[in-house]
């Protein structure tokens, strides 16, 4: 049984087809720790900036952008008109754009909040 298992596994040489060729380069699939930490820090800063928004506009932004709900669903969940929901999301995004905390981030992680028109 052991010999049968070994027969099914193929061995691949670490060297290329010729003996004189160099070893194959295997890319490292683990995430870059520095980048991972920077993204985590940016996410924390973004969450802090969102938590500092007024509760009315924060809730609209959370539903619309972070929970990926339509503007109609957002309005229904909050219990306001669609126009009011659009206005609240607009004001939340404007407040985040003006936030001094987010301006300190070199490459903001809040680019995912962009709308189809390319604006935040």
mmCIF file of N, CA and C in Angstrom:
data_model
loop_
_atom_site.group_PDB
_atom_site.id
_atom_site.type_symbol
_atom_site.label_atom_id
_atom_site.label_comp_id
_atom_site.label_asym_id
_atom_site.label_seq_id
_atom_site.Cartn_x
_atom_site.Cartn_y
_atom_site.Cartn_z
ATOM 1 N N UNK A 1 0.828 -1.192 0.000
ATOM 2 C CA UNK A 1 0.000 0.000 0.000
ATOM 3 C C UNK A 1 0.875 1.261 0.000
ATOM 4 N N UNK A 2 1.942 1.242 0.770
ATOM 5 C CA UNK A 2 2.828 2.401 0.834
ATOM 6 C C UNK A 2 3.478 2.640 -0.510
ATOM 7 N N UNK A 3 3.909 1.571 -1.174
ATOM 8 C CA UNK A 3 4.539 1.714 -2.480
ATOM 9 C C UNK A 3 3.555 2.255 -3.511
ATOM 10 N N UNK A 4 2.298 1.858 -3.448
ATOM 11 C CA UNK A 4 1.290 2.372 -4.370
ATOM 12 C C UNK A 4 1.076 3.866 -4.173
ATOM 13 N N UNK A 5 1.054 4.319 -2.934
ATOM 14 C CA UNK A 5 0.897 5.746 -2.665
ATOM 15 C C UNK A 5 2.068 6.537 -3.216
ATOM 16 N N UNK A 6 3.258 6.017 -3.064
ATOM 17 C CA UNK A 6 4.449 6.706 -3.558
ATOM 18 C C UNK A 6 4.448 6.761 -5.081
ATOM 19 N N UNK A 7 3.906 5.759 -5.724
ATOM 20 C CA UNK A 7 3.892 5.695 -7.173
ATOM 21 C C UNK A 7 3.000 6.804 -7.749
ATOM 22 N N UNK A 8 1.924 7.170 -7.055
ATOM 23 C CA UNK A 8 1.009 8.198 -7.543
ATOM 24 C C UNK A 8 1.563 9.611 -7.384
ATOM 25 N N UNK A 9 2.477 9.815 -6.459
ATOM 26 C CA UNK A 9 3.044 11.152 -6.284
ATOM 27 C C UNK A 9 4.228 11.323 -7.223
ATOM 28 N N UNK A 10 4.209 12.433 -7.914
ATOM 29 C CA UNK A 10 5.278 12.705 -8.867
ATOM 30 C C UNK A 10 6.323 13.590 -8.227
ATOM 31 N N UNK A 11 7.533 13.367 -8.605
ATOM 32 C CA UNK A 11 8.626 14.188 -8.108
ATOM 33 C C UNK A 11 9.049 15.145 -9.205
ATOM 34 N N UNK A 12 9.272 16.389 -8.806
ATOM 35 C CA UNK A 12 9.730 17.397 -9.753
ATOM 36 C C UNK A 12 11.057 17.915 -9.234
ATOM 37 N N UNK A 13 12.015 17.954 -10.108
ATOM 38 C CA UNK A 13 13.335 18.426 -9.723
ATOM 39 C C UNK A 13 13.281 19.928 -9.478
ATOM 40 N N UNK A 14 14.051 20.397 -8.521
ATOM 41 C CA UNK A 14 14.125 21.825 -8.245
ATOM 42 C C UNK A 14 14.902 22.547 -9.329
ATOM 43 N N UNK A 15 15.612 21.801 -10.113
ATOM 44 C CA UNK A 15 16.368 22.382 -11.227
ATOM 45 C C UNK A 15 15.544 22.249 -12.497
ATOM 46 N N UNK A 16 15.859 23.080 -13.453
ATOM 47 C CA UNK A 16 15.172 23.036 -14.738
ATOM 48 C C UNK A 16 15.544 21.775 -15.501
ATOM 49 N N UNK A 17 15.182 21.717 -16.780
ATOM 50 C CA UNK A 17 15.457 20.527 -17.575
ATOM 51 C C UNK A 17 16.942 20.173 -17.663
ATOM 52 N N UNK A 18 17.811 21.168 -17.699
ATOM 53 C CA UNK A 18 19.249 20.903 -17.766
ATOM 54 C C UNK A 18 19.887 20.979 -16.397
ATOM 55 N N UNK A 19 20.999 20.313 -16.215
ATOM 56 C CA UNK A 19 21.668 20.292 -14.921
ATOM 57 C C UNK A 19 22.316 21.636 -14.611
ATOM 58 N N UNK A 20 22.752 22.347 -15.636
ATOM 59 C CA UNK A 20 23.481 23.599 -15.437
ATOM 60 C C UNK A 20 22.571 24.805 -15.187
ATOM 61 N N UNK A 21 21.269 24.632 -15.330
ATOM 62 C CA UNK A 21 20.357 25.761 -15.162
ATOM 63 C C UNK A 21 20.141 26.082 -13.680
ATOM 64 N N UNK A 22 19.724 27.314 -13.405
ATOM 65 C CA UNK A 22 19.522 27.751 -12.025
ATOM 66 C C UNK A 22 18.230 27.175 -11.459
ATOM 67 N N UNK A 23 18.074 27.308 -10.139
ATOM 68 C CA UNK A 23 16.866 26.836 -9.464
ATOM 69 C C UNK A 23 15.668 27.667 -9.876
ATOM 70 N N UNK A 24 14.512 27.064 -9.868
ATOM 71 C CA UNK A 24 13.287 27.785 -10.184
ATOM 72 C C UNK A 24 12.982 28.781 -9.080
ATOM 73 N N UNK A 25 12.460 29.922 -9.470
ATOM 74 C CA UNK A 25 12.050 30.942 -8.516
ATOM 75 C C UNK A 25 10.597 30.685 -8.135
ATOM 76 N N UNK A 26 10.346 30.489 -6.870
ATOM 77 C CA UNK A 26 8.983 30.291 -6.386
ATOM 78 C C UNK A 26 8.567 31.553 -5.647
ATOM 79 N N UNK A 27 7.538 32.259 -6.166
ATOM 80 C CA UNK A 27 7.123 33.492 -5.494
ATOM 81 C C UNK A 27 6.538 33.200 -4.112
ATOM 82 N N UNK A 28 6.817 34.112 -3.196
ATOM 83 C CA UNK A 28 6.314 33.978 -1.838
ATOM 84 C C UNK A 28 4.850 34.398 -1.815
ATOM 85 N N UNK A 29 3.967 33.496 -1.415
ATOM 86 C CA UNK A 29 2.540 33.787 -1.431
ATOM 87 C C UNK A 29 2.035 34.417 -0.135
ATOM 88 N N UNK A 30 2.899 34.520 0.871
ATOM 89 C CA UNK A 30 2.471 35.123 2.126
ATOM 90 C C UNK A 30 2.381 36.633 1.960
ATOM 91 N N UNK A 31 1.415 37.266 2.606
ATOM 92 C CA UNK A 31 1.279 38.717 2.469
ATOM 93 C C UNK A 31 2.464 39.450 3.101
ATOM 94 N N UNK A 32 2.787 40.574 2.518
ATOM 95 C CA UNK A 32 3.868 41.407 3.016
ATOM 96 C C UNK A 32 3.454 41.957 4.387
ATOM 97 N N UNK A 33 4.214 41.670 5.445
ATOM 98 C CA UNK A 33 3.805 42.110 6.790
ATOM 99 C C UNK A 33 3.716 43.628 6.914
ATOM 100 N N UNK A 34 4.593 44.335 6.248
ATOM 101 C CA UNK A 34 4.566 45.796 6.333
ATOM 102 C C UNK A 34 3.297 46.342 5.681
ATOM 103 N N UNK A 35 2.963 45.820 4.517
ATOM 104 C CA UNK A 35 1.761 46.262 3.825
ATOM 105 C C UNK A 35 0.514 45.875 4.624
ATOM 106 N N UNK A 36 0.514 44.668 5.182
ATOM 107 C CA UNK A 36 -0.619 44.194 5.971
ATOM 108 C C UNK A 36 -0.861 45.108 7.165
ATOM 109 N N UNK A 37 0.211 45.480 7.855
ATOM 110 C CA UNK A 37 0.083 46.378 9.019
ATOM 111 C C UNK A 37 -0.407 47.760 8.595
ATOM 112 N N UNK A 38 0.106 48.263 7.474
ATOM 113 C CA UNK A 38 -0.315 49.574 6.994
ATOM 114 C C UNK A 38 -1.797 49.570 6.626
ATOM 115 N N UNK A 39 -2.254 48.509 5.964
ATOM 116 C CA UNK A 39 -3.665 48.421 5.605
ATOM 117 C C UNK A 39 -4.546 48.304 6.844
ATOM 118 N N UNK A 40 -4.073 47.564 7.839
ATOM 119 C CA UNK A 40 -4.830 47.449 9.090
ATOM 120 C C UNK A 40 -4.936 48.801 9.791
ATOM 121 N N UNK A 41 -3.841 49.536 9.799
ATOM 122 C CA UNK A 41 -3.828 50.855 10.431
ATOM 123 C C UNK A 41 -4.749 51.817 9.681
ATOM 124 N N UNK A 42 -4.719 51.782 8.350
ATOM 125 C CA UNK A 42 -5.598 52.637 7.564
ATOM 126 C C UNK A 42 -7.057 52.292 7.811
ATOM 127 N N UNK A 43 -7.353 51.008 7.928
ATOM 128 C CA UNK A 43 -8.719 50.583 8.224
ATOM 129 C C UNK A 43 -9.176 51.074 9.582
ATOM 130 N N UNK A 44 -8.265 51.041 10.557
ATOM 131 C CA UNK A 44 -8.593 51.529 11.896
ATOM 132 C C UNK A 44 -8.869 53.035 11.861
ATOM 133 N N UNK A 45 -8.042 53.764 11.133
ATOM 134 C CA UNK A 45 -8.221 55.219 11.025
ATOM 135 C C UNK A 45 -9.544 55.532 10.344
ATOM 136 N N UNK A 46 -9.884 54.765 9.300
ATOM 137 C CA UNK A 46 -11.150 54.979 8.606
ATOM 138 C C UNK A 46 -12.327 54.698 9.526
ATOM 139 N N UNK A 47 -12.273 53.599 10.277
ATOM 140 C CA UNK A 47 -13.362 53.285 11.213
ATOM 141 C C UNK A 47 -13.507 54.382 12.264
ATOM 142 N N UNK A 48 -12.373 54.910 12.742
ATOM 143 C CA UNK A 48 -12.431 56.000 13.718
ATOM 144 C C UNK A 48 -13.074 57.246 13.113
ATOM 145 N N UNK A 49 -12.704 57.556 11.865
ATOM 146 C CA UNK A 49 -13.276 58.737 11.207
ATOM 147 C C UNK A 49 -14.774 58.561 10.996
ATOM 148 N N UNK A 50 -15.197 57.362 10.618
ATOM 149 C CA UNK A 50 -16.623 57.104 10.423
ATOM 150 C C UNK A 50 -17.362 57.184 11.758
ATOM 151 N N UNK A 51 -16.745 56.677 12.816
ATOM 152 C CA UNK A 51 -17.415 56.717 14.125
ATOM 153 C C UNK A 51 -17.551 58.142 14.660
ATOM 154 N N UNK A 52 -16.733 59.069 14.152
ATOM 155 C CA UNK A 52 -16.822 60.461 14.593
ATOM 156 C C UNK A 52 -17.883 61.258 13.839
ATOM 157 N N UNK A 53 -18.504 60.645 12.820
ATOM 158 C CA UNK A 53 -19.561 61.340 12.087
ATOM 159 C C UNK A 53 -20.816 61.437 12.952
ATOM 160 N N UNK A 54 -21.675 62.382 12.593
ATOM 161 C CA UNK A 54 -22.967 62.485 13.276
ATOM 162 C C UNK A 54 -23.720 61.172 13.083
ATOM 163 N N UNK A 55 -24.453 60.723 14.085
ATOM 164 C CA UNK A 55 -25.137 59.421 13.990
ATOM 165 C C UNK A 55 -26.082 59.294 12.796
ATOM 166 N N UNK A 56 -26.763 60.379 12.425
ATOM 167 C CA UNK A 56 -27.724 60.287 11.319
ATOM 168 C C UNK A 56 -27.026 60.010 9.993
ATOM 169 N N UNK A 57 -25.945 60.722 9.715
ATOM 170 C CA UNK A 57 -25.256 60.501 8.442
ATOM 171 C C UNK A 57 -24.381 59.254 8.501
ATOM 172 N N UNK A 58 -23.883 58.915 9.690
ATOM 173 C CA UNK A 58 -23.065 57.705 9.832
ATOM 174 C C UNK A 58 -23.883 56.466 9.498
ATOM 175 N N UNK A 59 -25.109 56.394 10.001
ATOM 176 C CA UNK A 59 -25.964 55.220 9.754
ATOM 177 C C UNK A 59 -26.275 55.075 8.269
ATOM 178 N N UNK A 60 -26.558 56.190 7.606
ATOM 179 C CA UNK A 60 -26.840 56.150 6.170
ATOM 180 C C UNK A 60 -25.616 55.669 5.393
ATOM 181 N N UNK A 61 -24.438 56.149 5.769
ATOM 182 C CA UNK A 61 -23.201 55.732 5.098
ATOM 183 C C UNK A 61 -22.916 54.251 5.329
ATOM 184 N N UNK A 62 -23.102 53.797 6.550
ATOM 185 C CA UNK A 62 -22.860 52.388 6.861
ATOM 186 C C UNK A 62 -23.762 51.472 6.041
ATOM 187 N N UNK A 63 -25.037 51.819 5.969
ATOM 188 C CA UNK A 63 -25.970 50.985 5.207
ATOM 189 C C UNK A 63 -25.673 51.020 3.709
ATOM 190 N N UNK A 64 -25.479 52.216 3.183
ATOM 191 C CA UNK A 64 -25.303 52.390 1.742
ATOM 192 C C UNK A 64 -23.978 51.825 1.243
ATOM 193 N N UNK A 65 -22.896 52.173 1.888
ATOM 194 C CA UNK A 65 -21.579 51.844 1.364
ATOM 195 C C UNK A 65 -20.988 50.585 1.997
ATOM 196 N N UNK A 66 -20.986 50.525 3.301
ATOM 197 C CA UNK A 66 -20.320 49.408 3.961
ATOM 198 C C UNK A 66 -21.127 48.111 3.897
ATOM 199 N N UNK A 67 -22.457 48.213 3.924
ATOM 200 C CA UNK A 67 -23.297 47.018 3.840
ATOM 201 C C UNK A 67 -23.828 46.782 2.426
ATOM 202 N N UNK A 68 -23.405 47.617 1.474
ATOM 203 C CA UNK A 68 -23.737 47.472 0.050
ATOM 204 C C UNK A 68 -25.244 47.379 -0.198
ATOM 205 N N UNK A 69 -25.991 48.260 0.432
ATOM 206 C CA UNK A 69 -27.439 48.292 0.215
ATOM 207 C C UNK A 69 -27.778 49.383 -0.794
ATOM 208 N N UNK A 70 -28.893 49.205 -1.471
ATOM 209 C CA UNK A 70 -29.334 50.233 -2.410
ATOM 210 C C UNK A 70 -29.812 51.446 -1.615
ATOM 211 N N UNK A 71 -29.955 52.555 -2.308
ATOM 212 C CA UNK A 71 -30.389 53.773 -1.632
ATOM 213 C C UNK A 71 -31.831 53.618 -1.144
ATOM 214 N N UNK A 72 -32.630 52.841 -1.882
ATOM 215 C CA UNK A 72 -34.014 52.597 -1.467
ATOM 216 C C UNK A 72 -34.048 51.766 -0.183
ATOM 217 N N UNK A 73 -33.196 50.734 -0.112
ATOM 218 C CA UNK A 73 -33.127 49.904 1.096
ATOM 219 C C UNK A 73 -32.622 50.717 2.283
ATOM 220 N N UNK A 74 -31.648 51.582 2.013
ATOM 221 C CA UNK A 74 -31.108 52.435 3.075
ATOM 222 C C UNK A 74 -32.200 53.346 3.619
ATOM 223 N N UNK A 75 -32.951 53.976 2.723
ATOM 224 C CA UNK A 75 -34.031 54.882 3.142
ATOM 225 C C UNK A 75 -35.091 54.127 3.928
ATOM 226 N N UNK A 76 -35.457 52.944 3.462
ATOM 227 C CA UNK A 76 -36.483 52.155 4.156
ATOM 228 C C UNK A 76 -36.005 51.714 5.537
ATOM 229 N N UNK A 77 -34.748 51.329 5.642
ATOM 230 C CA UNK A 77 -34.196 50.869 6.921
ATOM 231 C C UNK A 77 -34.190 52.001 7.951
ATOM 232 N N UNK A 78 -33.832 53.194 7.498
ATOM 233 C CA UNK A 78 -33.764 54.333 8.412
ATOM 234 C C UNK A 78 -35.151 54.930 8.650
ATOM 235 N N UNK A 79 -36.032 54.790 7.659
ATOM 236 C CA UNK A 79 -37.370 55.357 7.776
ATOM 237 C C UNK A 79 -37.441 56.777 7.271
ATOM 238 N N UNK A 80 -36.701 57.067 6.217
ATOM 239 C CA UNK A 80 -36.693 58.402 5.613
ATOM 240 C C UNK A 80 -36.935 58.265 4.115
ATOM 241 N N UNK A 81 -37.072 59.403 3.436
ATOM 242 C CA UNK A 81 -37.281 59.367 1.984
ATOM 243 C C UNK A 81 -35.958 59.047 1.281
ATOM 244 N N UNK A 82 -36.074 58.643 0.027
ATOM 245 C CA UNK A 82 -34.888 58.316 -0.767
ATOM 246 C C UNK A 82 -34.014 59.566 -0.943
ATOM 247 N N UNK A 83 -34.643 60.703 -1.159
ATOM 248 C CA UNK A 83 -33.904 61.957 -1.323
ATOM 249 C C UNK A 83 -33.117 62.299 -0.063
ATOM 250 N N UNK A 84 -33.735 62.111 1.086
ATOM 251 C CA UNK A 84 -33.048 62.388 2.350
ATOM 252 C C UNK A 84 -31.892 61.416 2.566
ATOM 253 N N UNK A 85 -32.079 60.178 2.174
ATOM 254 C CA UNK A 85 -31.002 59.183 2.311
ATOM 255 C C UNK A 85 -29.817 59.554 1.420
ATOM 256 N N UNK A 86 -30.103 59.984 0.184
ATOM 257 C CA UNK A 86 -29.033 60.415 -0.723
ATOM 258 C C UNK A 86 -28.272 61.597 -0.125
ATOM 259 N N UNK A 87 -29.006 62.524 0.442
ATOM 260 C CA UNK A 87 -28.383 63.706 1.037
ATOM 261 C C UNK A 87 -27.498 63.320 2.221
ATOM 262 N N UNK A 88 -27.966 62.401 3.042
ATOM 263 C CA UNK A 88 -27.168 61.982 4.201
ATOM 264 C C UNK A 88 -25.893 61.274 3.782
ATOM 265 N N UNK A 89 -25.982 60.421 2.778
ATOM 266 C CA UNK A 89 -24.784 59.731 2.284
ATOM 267 C C UNK A 89 -23.817 60.754 1.694
ATOM 268 N N UNK A 90 -24.347 61.717 0.937
ATOM 269 C CA UNK A 90 -23.517 62.768 0.364
ATOM 270 C C UNK A 90 -22.794 63.551 1.452
ATOM 271 N N UNK A 91 -23.505 63.940 2.483
ATOM 272 C CA UNK A 91 -22.897 64.722 3.566
ATOM 273 C C UNK A 91 -21.881 63.894 4.358
ATOM 274 N N UNK A 92 -22.125 62.618 4.500
ATOM 275 C CA UNK A 92 -21.158 61.749 5.191
ATOM 276 C C UNK A 92 -19.865 61.656 4.399
ATOM 277 N N UNK A 93 -19.977 61.469 3.094
ATOM 278 C CA UNK A 93 -18.782 61.382 2.258
ATOM 279 C C UNK A 93 -18.035 62.713 2.230
ATOM 280 N N UNK A 94 -18.772 63.812 2.188
ATOM 281 C CA UNK A 94 -18.142 65.134 2.204
ATOM 282 C C UNK A 94 -17.395 65.348 3.515
ATOM 283 N N UNK A 95 -17.990 64.913 4.623
ATOM 284 C CA UNK A 95 -17.336 65.065 5.926
ATOM 285 C C UNK A 95 -16.066 64.214 5.985
ATOM 286 N N UNK A 96 -16.096 63.031 5.396
ATOM 287 C CA UNK A 96 -14.898 62.190 5.381
ATOM 288 C C UNK A 96 -13.807 62.801 4.507
ATOM 289 N N UNK A 97 -14.203 63.403 3.378
ATOM 290 C CA UNK A 97 -13.213 64.058 2.517
ATOM 291 C C UNK A 97 -12.511 65.194 3.244
ATOM 292 N N UNK A 98 -13.256 65.921 4.072
ATOM 293 C CA UNK A 98 -12.697 67.063 4.792
ATOM 294 C C UNK A 98 -11.993 66.663 6.080
ATOM 295 N N UNK A 99 -12.118 65.423 6.477
ATOM 296 C CA UNK A 99 -11.545 64.959 7.738
ATOM 297 C C UNK A 99 -10.033 65.119 7.737
ATOM 298 N N UNK A 100 -9.520 65.789 8.758
ATOM 299 C CA UNK A 100 -8.077 66.003 8.874
ATOM 300 C C UNK A 100 -7.343 64.696 9.142
ATOM 301 N N UNK A 101 -8.018 63.784 9.806
ATOM 302 C CA UNK A 101 -7.403 62.497 10.122
ATOM 303 C C UNK A 101 -7.134 61.711 8.847
ATOM 304 N N UNK A 102 -8.101 61.688 7.940
ATOM 305 C CA UNK A 102 -7.938 60.943 6.696
ATOM 306 C C UNK A 102 -6.968 61.618 5.736
ATOM 307 N N UNK A 103 -6.803 62.927 5.855
ATOM 308 C CA UNK A 103 -5.853 63.631 4.996
ATOM 309 C C UNK A 103 -4.416 63.231 5.308
ATOM 310 N N UNK A 104 -4.177 62.712 6.493
ATOM 311 C CA UNK A 104 -2.824 62.313 6.890
ATOM 312 C C UNK A 104 -2.402 60.995 6.247
ATOM 313 N N UNK A 105 -3.360 60.221 5.784
ATOM 314 C CA UNK A 105 -3.042 58.940 5.165
ATOM 315 C C UNK A 105 -2.505 59.198 3.758
ATOM 316 N N UNK A 106 -1.373 58.611 3.458
ATOM 317 C CA UNK A 106 -0.754 58.822 2.152
ATOM 318 C C UNK A 106 -1.638 58.293 1.035
ATOM 319 N N UNK A 107 -2.020 57.022 1.101
ATOM 320 C CA UNK A 107 -2.929 56.425 0.135
ATOM 321 C C UNK A 107 -4.172 55.992 0.898
ATOM 322 N N UNK A 108 -5.226 56.788 0.887
ATOM 323 C CA UNK A 108 -6.395 56.496 1.712
ATOM 324 C C UNK A 108 -7.025 55.157 1.374
ATOM 325 N N UNK A 109 -7.406 54.439 2.414
ATOM 326 C CA UNK A 109 -8.088 53.160 2.216
ATOM 327 C C UNK A 109 -9.562 53.395 1.955
ATOM 328 N N UNK A 110 -10.005 54.639 2.032
ATOM 329 C CA UNK A 110 -11.412 54.927 1.816
ATOM 330 C C UNK A 110 -11.713 55.146 0.350
ATOM 331 N N UNK A 111 -10.750 54.815 -0.557
ATOM 332 C CA UNK A 111 -11.027 54.928 -1.986
ATOM 333 C C UNK A 111 -12.129 53.964 -2.403
ATOM 334 N N UNK A 112 -12.376 52.937 -1.614
ATOM 335 C CA UNK A 112 -13.438 51.984 -1.926
ATOM 336 C C UNK A 112 -14.822 52.608 -1.740
ATOM 337 N N UNK A 113 -14.880 53.771 -1.108
ATOM 338 C CA UNK A 113 -16.155 54.451 -0.924
ATOM 339 C C UNK A 113 -16.551 55.265 -2.160
ATOM 340 N N UNK A 114 -15.689 55.271 -3.166
ATOM 341 C CA UNK A 114 -15.960 56.060 -4.356
ATOM 342 C C UNK A 114 -17.214 55.551 -5.067
ATOM 343 N N UNK A 115 -17.911 56.487 -5.680
ATOM 344 C CA UNK A 115 -19.110 56.135 -6.425
ATOM 345 C C UNK A 115 -18.750 55.915 -7.885
ATOM 346 N N UNK A 116 -19.739 55.610 -8.691
ATOM 347 C CA UNK A 116 -19.512 55.352 -10.110
ATOM 348 C C UNK A 116 -18.893 56.550 -10.810
ATOM 349 N N UNK A 117 -19.208 57.738 -10.383
ATOM 350 C CA UNK A 117 -18.699 58.948 -11.004
ATOM 351 C C UNK A 117 -17.261 59.253 -10.645
ATOM 352 N N UNK A 118 -16.671 58.476 -9.753
ATOM 353 C CA UNK A 118 -15.286 58.685 -9.385
ATOM 354 C C UNK A 118 -15.113 59.622 -8.205
ATOM 355 N N UNK A 119 -16.200 60.100 -7.638
ATOM 356 C CA UNK A 119 -16.108 60.984 -6.482
ATOM 357 C C UNK A 119 -16.432 60.211 -5.227
ATOM 358 N N UNK A 120 -15.907 60.706 -4.140
ATOM 359 C CA UNK A 120 -16.212 60.110 -2.840
ATOM 360 C C UNK A 120 -17.511 60.637 -2.357
#
